[in-house]
Coordinates of C-alpha atoms in Angstrom, one line a residue:
M1 CA -8.3 -141.2 54.4
T2 CA -11.9 -142.1 53.5
T3 CA -13.8 -144.9 51.7
D4 CA -15.1 -144.1 48.3
E5 CA -18.8 -144.9 48.3
V6 CA -18.9 -146.3 44.6
T7 CA -16.1 -148.8 44.7
G8 CA -15.4 -149.3 48.4
R9 CA -11.8 -148.5 47.6
L10 CA -10.0 -145.9 49.6
D11 CA -9.5 -142.3 48.6
H12 CA -6.0 -141.4 49.3
E13 CA -6.7 -137.7 48.5
P14 CA -9.5 -135.3 48.5
A15 CA -11.1 -134.2 45.2
T16 CA -8.6 -132.2 43.3
R17 CA -7.7 -131.3 39.7
P18 CA -6.6 -134.2 37.6
P19 CA -3.1 -134.2 36.2
A20 CA -2.6 -132.3 32.9
H21 CA -2.0 -135.4 30.8
I22 CA -5.3 -137.0 32.1
L23 CA -7.3 -133.8 31.2
E24 CA -5.7 -133.8 27.7
Y25 CA -6.6 -137.3 27.2
L26 CA -10.2 -136.8 28.3
V27 CA -10.6 -133.9 25.9
E28 CA -8.9 -135.8 23.0
T29 CA -11.4 -138.7 23.4
R30 CA -14.2 -136.3 23.8
I31 CA -15.2 -137.8 27.1
I32 CA -15.3 -134.2 28.5
D33 CA -15.9 -130.9 26.7
D34 CA -14.9 -128.4 29.3
A35 CA -11.9 -129.2 31.3
S36 CA -12.6 -126.5 33.8
T37 CA -15.2 -128.5 35.4
V38 CA -13.5 -131.8 35.9
V39 CA -12.8 -133.0 39.4
A40 CA -10.6 -136.1 40.3
S41 CA -10.4 -138.3 43.4
S42 CA -7.4 -140.8 43.7
L43 CA -8.7 -144.3 44.3
S44 CA -6.8 -147.4 45.5
G45 CA -5.5 -149.2 42.4
G46 CA -3.9 -152.0 44.4
V47 CA -0.1 -152.0 44.0
S48 CA 0.1 -151.9 40.3
N49 CA -2.0 -148.9 39.1
D50 CA -2.8 -145.3 39.5
V51 CA -6.6 -145.0 39.5
L52 CA -8.6 -141.7 39.5
A53 CA -12.5 -141.2 39.7
I54 CA -13.3 -138.4 37.3
T55 CA -16.5 -136.3 37.6
A56 CA -17.9 -133.5 35.7
P57 CA -21.4 -132.5 34.6
G58 CA -22.8 -135.6 32.9
V59 CA -19.5 -137.5 33.4
D60 CA -18.7 -140.1 35.9
V61 CA -15.9 -142.3 34.9
V62 CA -12.6 -144.0 36.2
V63 CA -9.2 -143.4 34.6
K64 CA -6.6 -146.2 35.2
Q65 CA -3.0 -146.0 34.2
A66 CA -0.6 -149.0 34.7
L67 CA 2.7 -148.5 36.6
P68 CA 5.9 -150.0 35.6
K69 CA 7.0 -150.5 39.2
L70 CA 4.6 -151.7 41.7
R71 CA 4.2 -150.2 45.2
V72 CA 5.6 -153.1 47.3
E73 CA 8.6 -153.5 49.5
A74 CA 10.5 -155.8 47.2
E75 CA 11.6 -154.8 43.7
W76 CA 8.7 -155.7 41.5
F77 CA 8.4 -154.5 37.9
A78 CA 5.9 -155.2 35.2
S79 CA 5.3 -153.9 31.7
P80 CA 2.6 -151.2 31.5
D81 CA 1.4 -152.7 28.3
R82 CA -0.8 -154.9 30.4
I83 CA -3.3 -152.0 30.3
I84 CA -4.0 -152.9 26.6
T85 CA -4.7 -156.5 27.6
E86 CA -7.1 -155.4 30.2
A87 CA -9.1 -153.1 27.9
K88 CA -9.5 -155.9 25.4
A89 CA -10.3 -158.5 28.0
L90 CA -13.2 -156.1 29.4
Q91 CA -14.4 -155.9 25.9
T92 CA -14.4 -159.6 25.4
A93 CA -16.0 -160.2 28.7
G94 CA -18.6 -157.5 28.2
A95 CA -19.6 -159.0 24.9
I96 CA -20.6 -162.1 26.8
L97 CA -21.9 -160.7 30.0
P98 CA -22.3 -156.8 29.6
N99 CA -23.8 -156.3 33.1
N100 CA -20.9 -157.9 34.9
V101 CA -18.0 -155.6 33.8
P102 CA -17.5 -151.9 33.4
P103 CA -17.7 -150.6 29.8
V104 CA -14.5 -149.5 28.2
L105 CA -14.9 -146.0 26.9
A106 CA -11.4 -145.4 25.7
F107 CA -7.8 -146.7 25.9
D108 CA -4.5 -145.3 24.8
E109 CA -1.7 -147.9 24.0
V110 CA 1.1 -145.4 24.2
R111 CA 0.2 -143.6 27.3
H112 CA -1.0 -146.8 28.9
L113 CA -4.3 -145.2 29.9
M114 CA -7.8 -146.6 30.1
V115 CA -11.2 -144.9 30.7
I116 CA -14.0 -147.2 32.0
G117 CA -17.4 -146.5 33.2
R118 CA -17.9 -146.0 37.1
A119 CA -19.8 -148.6 39.0
P120 CA -23.4 -147.7 40.3
R121 CA -23.3 -145.5 43.6
S122 CA -24.6 -148.6 45.6
C123 CA -21.6 -150.7 44.8
Y124 CA -18.7 -151.7 47.1
E125 CA -16.0 -154.3 47.3
W126 CA -17.2 -157.8 48.2
K127 CA -13.9 -157.9 50.2
S128 CA -15.2 -155.5 52.7
D129 CA -18.1 -157.7 53.7
L130 CA -15.9 -160.7 54.0
M131 CA -13.4 -158.9 56.1
S132 CA -16.3 -157.9 58.4
G133 CA -17.4 -161.5 58.7
I134 CA -20.5 -161.0 56.4
V135 CA -20.6 -164.1 54.3
D136 CA -23.2 -164.4 51.5
D137 CA -23.4 -167.7 49.6
A138 CA -25.6 -166.3 47.0
I139 CA -22.9 -163.9 45.8
A140 CA -20.4 -166.8 45.6
T141 CA -23.0 -168.9 43.6
E142 CA -23.5 -166.2 41.1
L143 CA -19.8 -165.5 40.8
G144 CA -19.3 -169.2 40.2
E145 CA -22.0 -169.0 37.3
V146 CA -20.5 -165.9 35.9
L147 CA -16.9 -167.3 35.7
A148 CA -18.2 -170.5 34.1
R149 CA -19.9 -168.5 31.4
W150 CA -16.7 -166.6 30.6
H151 CA -14.6 -169.8 30.5
R152 CA -17.1 -171.8 28.6
V153 CA -17.7 -169.3 25.8
T154 CA -14.1 -168.4 25.4
A155 CA -12.7 -172.0 25.5
H156 CA -10.8 -173.3 22.5
D157 CA -11.4 -170.0 20.5
S158 CA -8.5 -169.7 18.1
A159 CA -9.0 -165.9 17.6
L160 CA -8.9 -165.3 21.3
A161 CA -6.0 -167.6 21.6
E162 CA -4.0 -165.2 19.4
S163 CA -5.3 -162.0 21.0
F164 CA -4.6 -163.2 24.5
G165 CA -1.7 -165.6 24.1
D166 CA 0.8 -163.4 25.6
T167 CA 1.4 -164.4 29.4
E168 CA 4.1 -161.9 30.2
A169 CA 2.0 -159.9 32.6
F170 CA 0.6 -163.0 34.2
I171 CA 4.1 -164.3 34.8
E172 CA 5.3 -160.9 36.1
L173 CA 2.5 -160.3 38.3
R174 CA 1.4 -163.8 39.4
V175 CA 3.7 -166.7 38.6
D176 CA 7.0 -165.0 39.5
P177 CA 6.2 -163.0 42.6
F178 CA 3.7 -165.7 44.0
Y179 CA 4.8 -169.1 42.9
R180 CA 8.4 -168.9 42.0
W181 CA 9.1 -166.5 44.9
V182 CA 7.7 -168.8 47.7
G183 CA 9.7 -171.7 45.9
T184 CA 12.8 -169.9 46.7
Q185 CA 11.7 -169.1 50.3
H186 CA 10.6 -172.7 50.9
A187 CA 13.1 -175.0 49.2
G188 CA 11.4 -178.2 50.5
V189 CA 8.4 -177.7 48.4
R190 CA 10.1 -175.9 45.4
G191 CA 9.8 -179.1 43.2
T192 CA 5.9 -179.4 43.8
V193 CA 5.6 -175.6 43.1
D194 CA 7.6 -175.7 40.0
A195 CA 5.4 -178.7 38.9
V196 CA 2.3 -176.8 39.4
V197 CA 3.6 -173.9 37.5
D198 CA 4.7 -176.1 34.6
R199 CA 1.1 -177.6 34.3
M200 CA -0.4 -174.2 34.6
L201 CA 1.6 -172.5 31.9
D202 CA 1.2 -175.5 29.7
T203 CA -2.7 -175.5 29.9
K204 CA -4.3 -173.0 27.3
T205 CA -7.9 -173.7 27.6
C206 CA -9.9 -170.5 27.9
L207 CA -9.8 -166.7 28.9
V208 CA -8.5 -166.6 32.4
H209 CA -9.1 -163.5 34.5
G210 CA -6.1 -164.0 36.7
D211 CA -7.2 -161.8 39.6
F212 CA -10.6 -163.2 40.4
S213 CA -10.5 -162.1 44.1
P214 CA -13.1 -160.4 46.4
K215 CA -11.4 -157.0 46.0
N216 CA -12.2 -157.1 42.3
V217 CA -15.9 -157.9 42.7
L218 CA -18.1 -155.0 43.3
I219 CA -21.6 -155.9 44.8
G220 CA -24.5 -153.8 45.8
S221 CA -26.4 -153.5 42.6
A222 CA -28.5 -156.1 40.4
N223 CA -25.3 -157.7 39.1
P224 CA -21.8 -158.0 40.5
W225 CA -19.0 -156.3 38.5
V226 CA -15.7 -158.0 38.0
I227 CA -12.9 -155.5 37.5
D228 CA -9.1 -155.5 37.1
W229 CA -8.4 -157.8 34.1
E230 CA -4.9 -156.8 33.5
V231 CA -3.3 -160.2 33.6
A232 CA -6.1 -161.9 31.5
H233 CA -4.8 -164.5 29.2
I234 CA -5.6 -167.7 27.5
G235 CA -4.6 -170.3 30.1
D236 CA -5.6 -172.6 32.9
P237 CA -9.1 -172.1 34.4
T238 CA -8.0 -173.8 37.6
F239 CA -6.2 -170.6 38.6
D240 CA -9.4 -168.6 38.6
L241 CA -10.9 -171.3 40.8
A242 CA -8.0 -171.4 43.3
F243 CA -7.6 -167.7 43.6
P244 CA -11.0 -166.7 45.3
I245 CA -10.8 -169.9 47.5
T246 CA -7.3 -168.7 48.6
H247 CA -8.8 -165.3 49.6
L248 CA -11.6 -167.1 51.6
L249 CA -9.0 -169.1 53.4
C250 CA -7.1 -165.9 54.4
K251 CA -10.3 -164.5 55.7
A252 CA -10.8 -167.6 57.7
L253 CA -7.4 -167.2 59.1
Y254 CA -8.2 -163.6 60.0
R255 CA -11.5 -164.5 61.5
P256 CA -11.2 -168.1 62.6
E257 CA -14.6 -168.1 64.4
A258 CA -16.3 -167.7 60.9
R259 CA -14.3 -170.5 59.2
T260 CA -17.4 -172.7 58.5
Q261 CA -19.2 -169.8 56.8
Y262 CA -16.1 -169.0 54.7
R263 CA -15.8 -172.7 53.7
R264 CA -19.5 -173.1 52.8
T265 CA -19.1 -169.9 50.6
G266 CA -16.1 -171.4 48.9
E267 CA -18.0 -174.7 48.3
S268 CA -20.9 -172.6 46.8
F269 CA -18.7 -171.1 44.4
L270 CA -16.9 -174.2 43.2
N271 CA -20.2 -176.1 42.9
A272 CA -21.9 -173.4 41.0
Y273 CA -18.9 -173.2 38.6
S274 CA -19.0 -177.0 38.2
R275 CA -22.7 -177.1 37.4
A276 CA -22.6 -174.1 34.9
V277 CA -19.4 -175.1 33.1
G278 CA -20.7 -178.8 32.4
T279 CA -18.6 -180.7 30.1
S280 CA -17.5 -177.8 27.9
I281 CA -14.0 -177.7 29.4
A282 CA -12.1 -180.2 31.6
V283 CA -12.6 -179.2 35.3
A284 CA -9.5 -179.6 37.4
D285 CA -9.0 -182.7 39.5
E286 CA -9.2 -182.0 43.3
E287 CA -5.6 -182.7 43.8
Y288 CA -4.3 -180.2 41.4
L289 CA -6.9 -177.6 42.6
T290 CA -5.7 -178.2 46.1
L291 CA -2.0 -177.7 45.2
Q292 CA -2.9 -174.5 43.4
I293 CA -4.6 -173.1 46.4
A294 CA -1.9 -174.3 48.7
C295 CA 0.7 -172.4 46.5
L296 CA -1.3 -169.3 46.5
L297 CA -1.9 -169.4 50.3
L298 CA 1.7 -169.6 50.9
A299 CA 2.2 -166.7 48.5
R300 CA -0.3 -164.6 50.4
I301 CA 1.9 -165.2 53.5
D302 CA 5.4 -165.3 52.2
G303 CA 5.2 -163.9 48.6
K304 CA 6.0 -160.4 47.4
S305 CA 2.5 -159.1 48.2
P306 CA 1.4 -160.8 51.5
A307 CA -2.1 -160.3 53.0
P308 CA -1.5 -157.3 55.2
Y309 CA -4.3 -158.1 57.6
L310 CA -3.0 -161.4 58.7
D311 CA -1.0 -161.2 62.1
D312 CA 1.9 -163.4 63.0
T313 CA -0.2 -166.1 64.5
A314 CA -2.5 -166.4 61.4
R315 CA 0.5 -166.4 59.2
S316 CA 2.1 -169.1 61.0
R317 CA -1.0 -171.2 60.9
G318 CA -1.5 -170.5 57.2
R319 CA 2.2 -171.3 56.3
A320 CA 2.0 -174.6 58.3
I321 CA -1.1 -175.8 56.5
A322 CA 0.1 -174.7 53.0
L323 CA 3.3 -176.5 53.6
D324 CA 1.7 -179.7 54.9
V325 CA -0.6 -179.9 51.9
L326 CA 2.4 -179.2 49.4
N327 CA 4.3 -182.0 51.1
S328 CA 1.3 -184.4 51.0
A329 CA 1.1 -187.5 49.0
K330 CA -2.7 -187.1 48.6
P331 CA -3.8 -183.3 48.7
R332 CA -7.3 -182.7 49.5
L333 CA -9.4 -179.5 49.9
E334 CA -10.7 -180.5 53.2
K335 CA -7.1 -180.4 54.6
L336 CA -6.7 -176.7 53.8
W337 CA -9.8 -175.8 55.8
T338 CA -8.4 -177.4 59.0
L339 CA -6.2 -174.3 59.1
G340 CA -3.6 -175.9 61.2

């Protein structure tokens, strides 16, 4: 198993011929002319997709197909129609910041297939740096500004509200397996978790990415690329702020000696976002943001898709601090960073 030099994701198989239905689609859409020259490499699509890197003379693209059943231990199903949402979200985000997302070259609503441009060869996942303890505040600052631009431009847009009003994929892939699942595992905080979910689902402000995590940020070129928009919807911008901070907290649990650096990077992200978004949309209050992060941190430990790199000690520490915050009368961000 090797690491793909373009995306930083893992190749699970050596280069091979793509499946017949993929070849057929590439020819249909005129992305390729000669099927005999096409080579495919399997890339990690997380737990929810099959992803192939496709190369041929003059062609360098990625084909993504949504899975109806996710690759996790627990039973977890989700509608593959989310690929349609992802394609449209990439087009919307690309119209605002074309240098920060891959271009959509084709998508098929029936076969649940999408073809996108491949990242520059120098790119890799930001997650790989963070896992290694390499922390760059400049990247966090730029991402805060990019996210703020997407939130600001898409806020209170009636046309987008209609196009991205369906939250089914977000509920299937985030709300149920993250929030509601941990609510069943920790009955003592279920009321708090349910209240966070209710507020989140009642908020319809702007286009929310829904998976704004370091694994979905490709760095190494002039502009970071943000990928994997399959749960995008018109919703609560606080989720997109809480998600990357949660991932930084998990990295701090994994590398406690670098906790200060991860915290500084999280603050850089939030400060840049706040400056860039201005008064165009209401920024979440600290207590609500803190509760969101605590819910997500608990989900990365006891949810349906736990962070695989955390050992028992790190999981125990993370669980304790998340539960402490969720039980607190006055939740504060600084409490999360004490990490038990």
